[in-house]
Coordinates of C-alpha atoms and ligand atoms in Angstrom, one line a residue:
M1 CA 51.4 -5.4 100.1
I2 CA 51.0 -8.1 102.7
T3 CA 48.1 -10.5 102.2
F4 CA 46.8 -13.0 104.7
E5 CA 44.8 -15.7 102.9
G6 CA 42.9 -17.8 105.3
A7 CA 45.9 -17.7 107.5
G8 CA 45.7 -19.8 110.7
K9 CA 48.0 -21.0 113.5
R10 CA 47.1 -23.9 115.7
H11 CA 49.8 -24.8 118.2
P12 CA 50.9 -28.4 118.9
D13 CA 49.0 -28.3 122.3
G14 CA 45.8 -27.6 120.4
T15 CA 45.6 -23.9 121.2
I16 CA 44.2 -21.9 118.3
A17 CA 46.1 -18.6 118.1
V18 CA 44.6 -17.4 114.8
E19 CA 42.0 -18.9 112.5
G20 CA 41.1 -18.2 108.9
L21 CA 42.3 -14.7 108.7
D22 CA 41.9 -12.8 105.4
L23 CA 43.5 -9.3 105.5
E24 CA 45.3 -7.0 103.1
V25 CA 47.9 -4.7 104.5
P26 CA 48.4 -2.0 101.8
T27 CA 51.8 -0.8 100.7
G28 CA 53.1 2.5 102.1
R29 CA 50.4 2.8 104.7
I30 CA 50.1 2.1 108.5
T31 CA 47.8 -0.7 109.4
V32 CA 47.2 -1.1 113.1
L33 CA 46.1 -4.3 114.8
V34 CA 44.3 -3.7 118.0
G35 CA 42.6 -6.2 120.3
P36 CA 42.6 -7.8 123.7
S37 CA 45.5 -9.8 125.1
G38 CA 45.8 -13.2 123.6
C39 CA 43.7 -12.5 120.5
G40 CA 46.6 -13.4 118.2
K41 CA 48.2 -10.1 117.3
T42 CA 51.8 -11.1 117.8
T43 CA 51.1 -14.4 116.1
L44 CA 49.8 -12.6 113.0
L45 CA 52.8 -10.2 112.9
R46 CA 55.3 -13.1 113.2
M47 CA 53.6 -15.0 110.4
V48 CA 54.8 -12.2 108.1
N49 CA 58.6 -12.7 108.8
R50 CA 58.2 -16.5 109.4
M51 CA 58.9 -16.4 113.1
V52 CA 55.6 -18.3 113.1
E53 CA 54.6 -20.6 110.3
P54 CA 50.9 -20.8 109.6
T55 CA 49.3 -24.2 110.0
S56 CA 46.7 -23.2 107.5
G57 CA 46.3 -20.7 104.7
R58 CA 49.2 -18.5 103.6
V59 CA 50.8 -15.1 103.9
L60 CA 51.9 -13.3 100.7
L61 CA 54.4 -10.5 100.4
D62 CA 53.8 -8.6 97.2
G63 CA 52.2 -11.7 95.8
T64 CA 54.8 -14.2 96.8
D65 CA 54.1 -16.8 99.5
V66 CA 56.6 -16.0 102.3
A67 CA 56.9 -19.8 102.8
Q68 CA 58.9 -19.8 99.5
L69 CA 61.4 -17.2 100.8
E70 CA 64.4 -18.1 102.8
P71 CA 63.7 -16.9 106.4
A72 CA 67.0 -15.0 107.0
K73 CA 66.7 -13.2 103.6
L74 CA 63.0 -12.5 104.2
R75 CA 63.8 -11.0 107.6
R76 CA 66.4 -8.7 106.3
G77 CA 63.8 -7.0 104.1
I78 CA 61.5 -6.6 107.1
G79 CA 62.2 -4.3 110.0
Y80 CA 61.0 -5.7 113.3
V81 CA 60.5 -3.6 116.4
I82 CA 59.3 -5.0 119.7
Q83 CA 58.4 -3.8 123.2
Q84 CA 61.4 -2.9 125.4
A85 CA 63.3 -2.4 122.0
G86 CA 65.1 -5.8 122.4
L87 CA 68.5 -4.3 121.9
F88 CA 71.7 -6.3 122.3
P89 CA 72.9 -5.2 125.8
H90 CA 76.6 -5.7 125.1
R91 CA 76.6 -3.7 121.9
K92 CA 77.0 0.0 121.6
V93 CA 74.0 1.9 120.2
I94 CA 75.7 2.5 116.9
D95 CA 76.4 -1.2 116.5
N96 CA 72.9 -2.2 117.5
I97 CA 71.6 0.0 114.7
A98 CA 74.1 -1.4 112.3
T99 CA 73.1 -5.0 113.0
V100 CA 71.4 -5.7 109.7
P101 CA 73.9 -3.8 107.5
Y102 CA 76.7 -5.9 109.2
L103 CA 74.7 -9.1 108.5
L104 CA 74.3 -7.9 104.9
G105 CA 78.1 -7.7 104.7
W106 CA 78.3 -3.9 104.4
D107 CA 81.7 -2.4 104.9
R108 CA 82.0 -1.5 108.7
K109 CA 82.5 2.2 108.0
E110 CA 79.6 2.4 105.6
A111 CA 77.4 0.5 108.1
R112 CA 78.3 2.9 110.9
A113 CA 77.8 5.9 108.7
R114 CA 74.3 4.7 107.9
A115 CA 73.7 4.0 111.6
A116 CA 74.7 7.6 112.5
E117 CA 72.4 8.9 109.9
L118 CA 69.5 6.9 111.4
L119 CA 70.4 8.0 114.9
E120 CA 69.7 11.6 113.7
L121 CA 66.6 10.5 111.8
V122 CA 65.0 9.1 114.9
G123 CA 65.9 12.3 116.9
L124 CA 68.8 11.1 119.0
A125 CA 71.9 13.1 119.7
P126 CA 75.1 11.9 118.0
E127 CA 76.8 11.2 121.4
T128 CA 74.2 8.5 121.9
A129 CA 76.1 6.4 119.4
K130 CA 78.8 5.1 121.8
R131 CA 76.5 4.4 124.7
Y132 CA 75.2 1.0 125.7
P133 CA 71.5 0.4 125.9
F134 CA 71.4 0.3 129.7
Q135 CA 72.6 3.9 129.6
L136 CA 69.5 5.1 127.8
S137 CA 66.0 5.9 128.9
G138 CA 63.2 3.6 127.8
G139 CA 62.0 6.1 125.1
Q140 CA 65.6 6.5 123.8
Q141 CA 65.9 2.7 123.6
Q142 CA 62.7 2.5 121.6
R143 CA 64.1 5.1 119.2
V144 CA 67.2 3.0 118.8
G145 CA 64.9 0.0 118.2
V146 CA 63.2 1.9 115.4
A147 CA 66.5 3.0 113.9
R148 CA 67.8 -0.5 113.9
A149 CA 64.6 -1.7 112.1
L150 CA 65.1 0.9 109.5
A151 CA 68.8 0.4 109.0
A152 CA 68.7 -1.6 105.7
D153 CA 65.8 0.5 104.5
P154 CA 63.3 -2.4 104.4
P155 CA 60.0 -1.7 102.7
V156 CA 58.1 -3.4 105.5
L157 CA 58.1 -2.7 109.2
L158 CA 56.5 -4.9 111.8
M159 CA 56.0 -3.2 115.1
D160 CA 54.8 -5.2 118.1
E161 CA 53.6 -2.8 120.9
P162 CA 56.8 -0.8 120.4
F163 CA 55.8 2.1 122.6
S164 CA 53.9 0.4 125.4
A165 CA 56.8 0.2 127.9
V166 CA 57.2 4.0 128.1
D167 CA 55.2 6.7 129.9
P168 CA 52.3 8.5 128.1
V169 CA 54.3 11.7 127.3
V170 CA 57.3 9.8 125.9
R171 CA 54.9 7.6 124.0
A172 CA 53.1 10.5 122.4
G173 CA 56.5 11.8 121.3
L174 CA 57.4 8.5 119.8
Q175 CA 54.1 8.3 118.0
E176 CA 54.6 11.8 116.5
E177 CA 58.1 10.7 115.4
L178 CA 56.8 7.6 113.7
L179 CA 54.2 9.7 111.8
R180 CA 56.9 12.2 110.8
L181 CA 59.2 9.3 109.6
Q182 CA 56.3 7.7 107.8
S183 CA 55.5 10.9 105.9
E184 CA 59.1 10.7 104.5
L185 CA 59.6 7.0 104.2
H186 CA 56.2 5.5 103.2
K187 CA 56.9 2.1 104.7
T188 CA 54.3 -0.7 104.7
V189 CA 53.8 -0.8 108.5
L190 CA 51.9 -3.4 110.5
F191 CA 51.7 -2.1 114.0
V192 CA 50.3 -3.9 117.0
T193 CA 48.9 -2.2 120.1
H194 CA 46.5 -2.6 123.0
D195 CA 45.7 1.0 123.0
I196 CA 42.9 2.2 120.9
E197 CA 44.0 5.8 121.2
E198 CA 47.3 4.9 119.7
A199 CA 45.6 2.9 117.0
V200 CA 43.4 5.7 115.8
R201 CA 46.3 8.2 116.0
L202 CA 48.7 6.1 113.9
G203 CA 46.6 4.0 111.7
D204 CA 45.6 4.7 108.1
Q205 CA 43.5 1.6 108.7
V206 CA 42.7 0.0 112.0
V207 CA 41.9 -3.7 112.4
V208 CA 40.0 -4.5 115.6
L209 CA 40.6 -8.2 116.4
R210 CA 38.7 -10.6 118.6
E211 CA 39.8 -14.0 119.9
H212 CA 41.6 -16.2 117.3
G213 CA 42.5 -13.2 115.2
R214 CA 39.0 -12.8 114.0
I215 CA 38.3 -9.3 112.5
A216 CA 35.6 -7.5 114.4
Q217 CA 36.1 -4.4 112.2
L218 CA 38.5 -3.0 109.7
A219 CA 38.1 0.7 109.0
D220 CA 39.8 4.0 108.8
P221 CA 40.0 5.7 112.3
H222 CA 37.2 8.1 111.7
T223 CA 34.8 5.5 110.5
L224 CA 35.8 3.2 113.3
L225 CA 35.1 5.8 115.9
T226 CA 31.8 7.1 114.4
T227 CA 30.4 3.8 113.1
P228 CA 31.5 0.8 115.3
A229 CA 30.5 -2.4 113.7
D230 CA 28.7 -3.7 116.8
D231 CA 28.3 -3.2 120.5
G232 CA 31.5 -5.2 121.2
V233 CA 33.6 -2.9 119.1
A234 CA 31.8 0.2 120.6
A235 CA 32.6 -1.1 124.1
F236 CA 36.2 -1.7 123.1
L237 CA 36.5 1.9 121.7
G238 CA 35.4 3.3 125.0
R239 CA 33.0 6.1 126.0
D240 CA 35.1 8.9 124.6
R241 CA 35.1 7.8 121.0
G242 CA 33.1 10.8 119.9
L243 CA 35.5 13.2 121.4
R244 CA 38.5 11.2 120.0
G245 CA 36.8 11.4 116.6
L246 CA 37.0 15.2 116.9
G247 CA 40.8 14.8 117.4
L248 CA 41.1 13.3 114.0
R249 CA 39.5 16.1 112.0
P250 CA 41.2 19.3 110.9
A251 CA 39.9 22.5 112.4
S252 CA 40.3 24.1 109.0
A253 CA 36.9 22.6 108.1
V254 CA 35.1 24.9 110.5
A255 CA 33.1 27.8 108.9
L256 CA 34.3 30.9 110.7
R257 CA 32.3 34.0 111.4
P258 CA 34.6 36.8 110.2
V259 CA 35.9 39.3 112.7
G260 CA 34.5 42.0 110.5
D261 CA 31.0 40.9 111.4
G262 CA 31.4 42.2 114.9
L263 CA 32.8 40.9 118.1
R264 CA 29.7 40.7 120.3
Y265 CA 28.2 37.5 121.4
G266 CA 25.3 38.0 123.8
G267 CA 26.7 40.1 126.6
W268 CA 30.3 39.3 125.7
E269 CA 32.6 41.3 123.6
L270 CA 36.0 40.2 122.3
A271 CA 38.7 42.8 122.8
L272 CA 41.6 42.9 120.4
D273 CA 44.9 44.8 120.5
D274 CA 46.1 47.1 117.7
A275 CA 47.6 44.2 115.8
G276 CA 44.3 42.3 116.0
R277 CA 45.4 39.8 118.6
P278 CA 42.7 38.9 121.2
I279 CA 43.2 40.4 124.7
G280 CA 40.2 38.8 126.3
W281 CA 36.5 38.7 126.6
I282 CA 34.7 41.6 128.4
D283 CA 31.4 41.1 130.1
R284 CA 29.3 44.1 128.9
T285 CA 26.6 43.4 131.4
A286 CA 29.0 43.6 134.3
V287 CA 30.1 46.8 136.0
S288 CA 33.8 46.0 135.9
A289 CA 35.7 45.8 132.7
E290 CA 37.5 42.6 133.8
L291 CA 39.1 40.7 130.9
H292 CA 38.4 36.9 130.7
P293 CA 40.9 34.8 128.7
A294 CA 40.0 34.2 125.1
A295 CA 40.7 30.6 124.2
G296 CA 41.7 30.2 120.7
F297 CA 42.7 27.6 118.1
R298 CA 44.7 27.6 114.8
P299 CA 42.5 26.3 112.0
E300 CA 45.6 25.3 109.9
T301 CA 47.2 23.0 112.5
D302 CA 44.7 22.2 115.2
T303 CA 41.9 19.6 115.2
L304 CA 38.2 20.0 115.9
R305 CA 38.9 18.8 119.4
T306 CA 41.1 21.7 120.2
A307 CA 38.5 24.1 118.6
L308 CA 35.7 22.6 120.8
D309 CA 38.0 22.8 123.8
A310 CA 38.4 26.5 123.2
V311 CA 34.6 26.9 123.0
V312 CA 34.2 25.1 126.4
L313 CA 36.9 27.3 127.9
S314 CA 35.5 30.6 126.5
P315 CA 33.0 32.5 128.7
A316 CA 31.2 33.6 125.6
G317 CA 31.0 30.1 124.3
V318 CA 32.8 31.0 121.2
A319 CA 36.3 30.0 120.1
V320 CA 38.7 32.5 118.5
A321 CA 40.4 31.3 115.3
L322 CA 44.0 32.6 115.2
D323 CA 46.5 32.9 112.4
G324 CA 50.2 32.1 112.7
D325 CA 50.9 35.5 114.3
G326 CA 48.2 35.1 116.9
R327 CA 45.8 37.5 115.2
A328 CA 42.1 36.7 115.3
T329 CA 40.8 35.7 111.9
G330 CA 37.3 34.8 113.0
T331 CA 35.2 33.0 115.6
A332 CA 33.7 29.6 115.7
S333 CA 30.6 28.6 117.6
R334 CA 30.0 25.1 119.0
D335 CA 27.5 24.4 116.3
A336 CA 29.9 25.5 113.5
I337 CA 32.5 23.0 114.9
L338 CA 30.1 20.2 115.1
A339 CA 28.7 21.0 111.7
A340 CA 32.3 20.5 110.3
L341 CA 32.0 16.9 111.5
T342 CA 29.3 15.8 109.2
P343 CA 28.4 16.5 105.6
T344 CA 24.8 17.5 106.4
G345 CA 25.7 19.4 109.5
A346 CA 22.6 17.8 111.0
T347 CA 23.7 15.3 113.6
A348 CA 27.2 15.1 115.0
V349 CA 28.9 11.9 115.8
G350 CA 29.3 10.2 119.1
G351 CA 26.0 11.1 120.6
I352 CA 26.7 14.9 120.7
D353 CA 23.6 16.6 119.6
A354 CA 24.4 19.5 117.2
N355 CA 20.9 20.7 117.2
A356 CA 20.7 21.5 120.9
D357 CA 21.9 25.1 120.7
E358 CA 19.6 27.8 119.5
S359 CA 22.0 30.6 120.0
S360 CA 21.5 33.4 117.4
D361 CA 25.3 33.7 117.1
T362 CA 25.8 30.4 115.5
N363 CA 26.9 30.1 111.9
V364 CA 26.0 26.7 110.9
G365 CA 26.0 26.3 107.2
T366 CA 26.4 29.9 106.4
G367 CA 30.1 30.1 105.5
P368 CA 31.7 29.0 102.3
D369 CA 33.1 26.1 104.0
A370 CA 30.0 24.9 105.7
N371 CA 30.2 21.6 103.9
A372 CA 33.9 21.1 104.3
G373 CA 33.3 18.3 106.7
A374 CA 32.4 16.1 103.8
K375 CA 36.0 16.5 102.6
A376 CA 37.3 15.1 105.9
D377 CA 37.9 11.7 104.5
A378 CA 40.8 9.4 105.2
K379 CA 43.1 11.7 103.4
T380 CA 42.5 14.8 105.5
T381 CA 42.7 12.6 108.5
V382 CA 46.2 11.7 107.5
S383 CA 47.1 15.3 106.8
T384 CA 45.8 16.4 110.2
R385 CA 47.9 13.8 111.9
K386 CA 50.9 15.0 109.9
A387 CA 50.2 18.5 110.9
L388 CA 50.0 17.4 114.5
A389 CA 53.2 15.4 114.1
A390 CA 55.0 18.4 112.6
D391 CA 53.7 20.9 115.1
G392 CA 53.4 18.8 118.2
T393 CA 51.5 21.6 120.0
G394 CA 48.1 20.1 119.6
E395 CA 46.5 18.8 122.7
A396 CA 46.7 15.4 121.3
G397 CA 50.4 15.7 121.4
T398 CA 50.9 15.4 125.1
T399 CA 49.1 13.6 127.8
D400 CA 45.5 13.2 126.8
R401 CA 45.7 9.5 126.3
V402 CA 42.2 8.2 126.9
G403 CA 42.6 4.7 128.2
G404 CA 41.3 2.1 125.9
P405 CA 41.2 -1.5 127.2
E406 CA 44.7 -2.1 128.3
G407 CA 46.1 -5.5 128.9
S408 CA 48.9 -6.1 131.3
D409 CA 52.2 -5.5 129.8
G410 CA 54.0 -7.4 132.5
G411 CA 56.0 -10.5 131.8
R412 CA 55.7 -10.6 128.1
Ligands
LIG501 N1 53.9 -21.5 121.6 C1 52.6 -21.5 122.0 N2 51.9 -22.6 122.3 C2 50.6 -22.6 122.7 N3 49.9 -21.5 122.6 C3 50.5 -20.3 122.3 C4 51.8 -20.3 121.9 N4 52.1 -19.0 121.6 C5 51.0 -18.3 121.7 N5 50.0 -19.1 122.1 C6 48.6 -18.7 122.3 O1 48.1 -18.1 121.1 C7 47.2 -17.1 121.5 C8 47.6 -15.8 120.7 O2 48.9 -15.4 121.2 P1 49.5 -14.0 120.8 O3 50.8 -13.9 121.4 O4 49.5 -13.9 119.3 O5 48.5 -12.9 121.4 P2 48.5 -11.4 121.4 O6 47.3 -10.9 120.8 O7 49.8 -10.9 120.9 O8 48.5 -11.1 123.0 P3 49.1 -9.9 123.8 O9 48.3 -8.7 123.6 O10 49.0 -10.4 125.2 O11 50.6 -9.7 123.4 C9 47.2 -16.9 123.0 O12 46.1 -17.6 123.5 C10 48.5 -17.6 123.4 O13 48.3 -18.2 124.7
LIG502 MG1 51.5 -9.9 121.7

């Protein structure tokens, strides 16, 4: 655990970077620091590995004041990843990754073997080993940066906007990769970003900072999105926070209407093939038997956001739940999806009114899982994200990065 106790940093020119910060960074979890440019995120991070010495208060690593630890030794136990990866340009990838093992005096062969192992762990091809950093894409360089930070298997990882220099698609891939790695490695991660989307995607807890490193809110992603501490935090989270909250919750919490209960919804009927896979929706009130695409979701791996998206795309206003073989297992109405968000099923988060639909086809509170939303605590949030990370097909896995307040990345 990393503990900040009244930690502060005042620079010689009088600038206060951070003032009186109290924060606990729990072991084995990802804590994300998010906040506007200049609020002290990098300063905070660097206090942990003594690249910045606090001018007041202290920082403890598992109960020991880091000021009592020899900096070089301290840093070998802490992986550090920065924007643009910060690789040594004149060293091959393999030797970049092996930097810390070399420093630790490992046998060269042993260090390179470890580096090769890490190359694979971060999803890079073995041939990458003998290239130089300039021969890699930005995303590949970031992966090398992560591998280098992990080389000596440090329990703590400090990551300062590690993915902000790459395009949104590559960035989403790197985020998935980090979650996958974390599900295996359980590092104590302190991760800095400008991007609130990234923060809620990665963080077990998210710390929203204001000027001078003051904590505006510390919460798990779901609580943050649904219950911002004040208007300032709400503004920082942006207008889509309700929808983003849906992206954190597993679709498995939705009470489905079983296929056996019939496939008619108003004038629409769901057509299935012999194996039970949806073919499309048929408008029974129309003369033609034209098929309209049946948008579906997979309760086991998708989020409520995907389920709701399927409702919006469906002409019948109902999403089809699919099993791993693409067979329909049930249907979900908009209300059922929104009911899965809240224990009471009464009011959904983010200003979406769950009571607005009086459709007779809804199934709010009728299924055995009607209250499953109550279970969607931080734990299920983590497992959803892991599911997304493992699967990568969720809509959150690609380009839907909703812009949070973004500072300029230039020149830093
Ligand atoms: N060496 C220094 N001397 C004086 N002021 C400094 C120094 N280093 C940082 N600061 C100031 O401390 C404050 C916090 O800086 P820090 O780099 O921690 O911010 P940040 O939150 O990481 O910003 P960004 O998001 O732009 O990276 C800023 O106002 C910055 O100008
Ligand atoms: Mg910074």
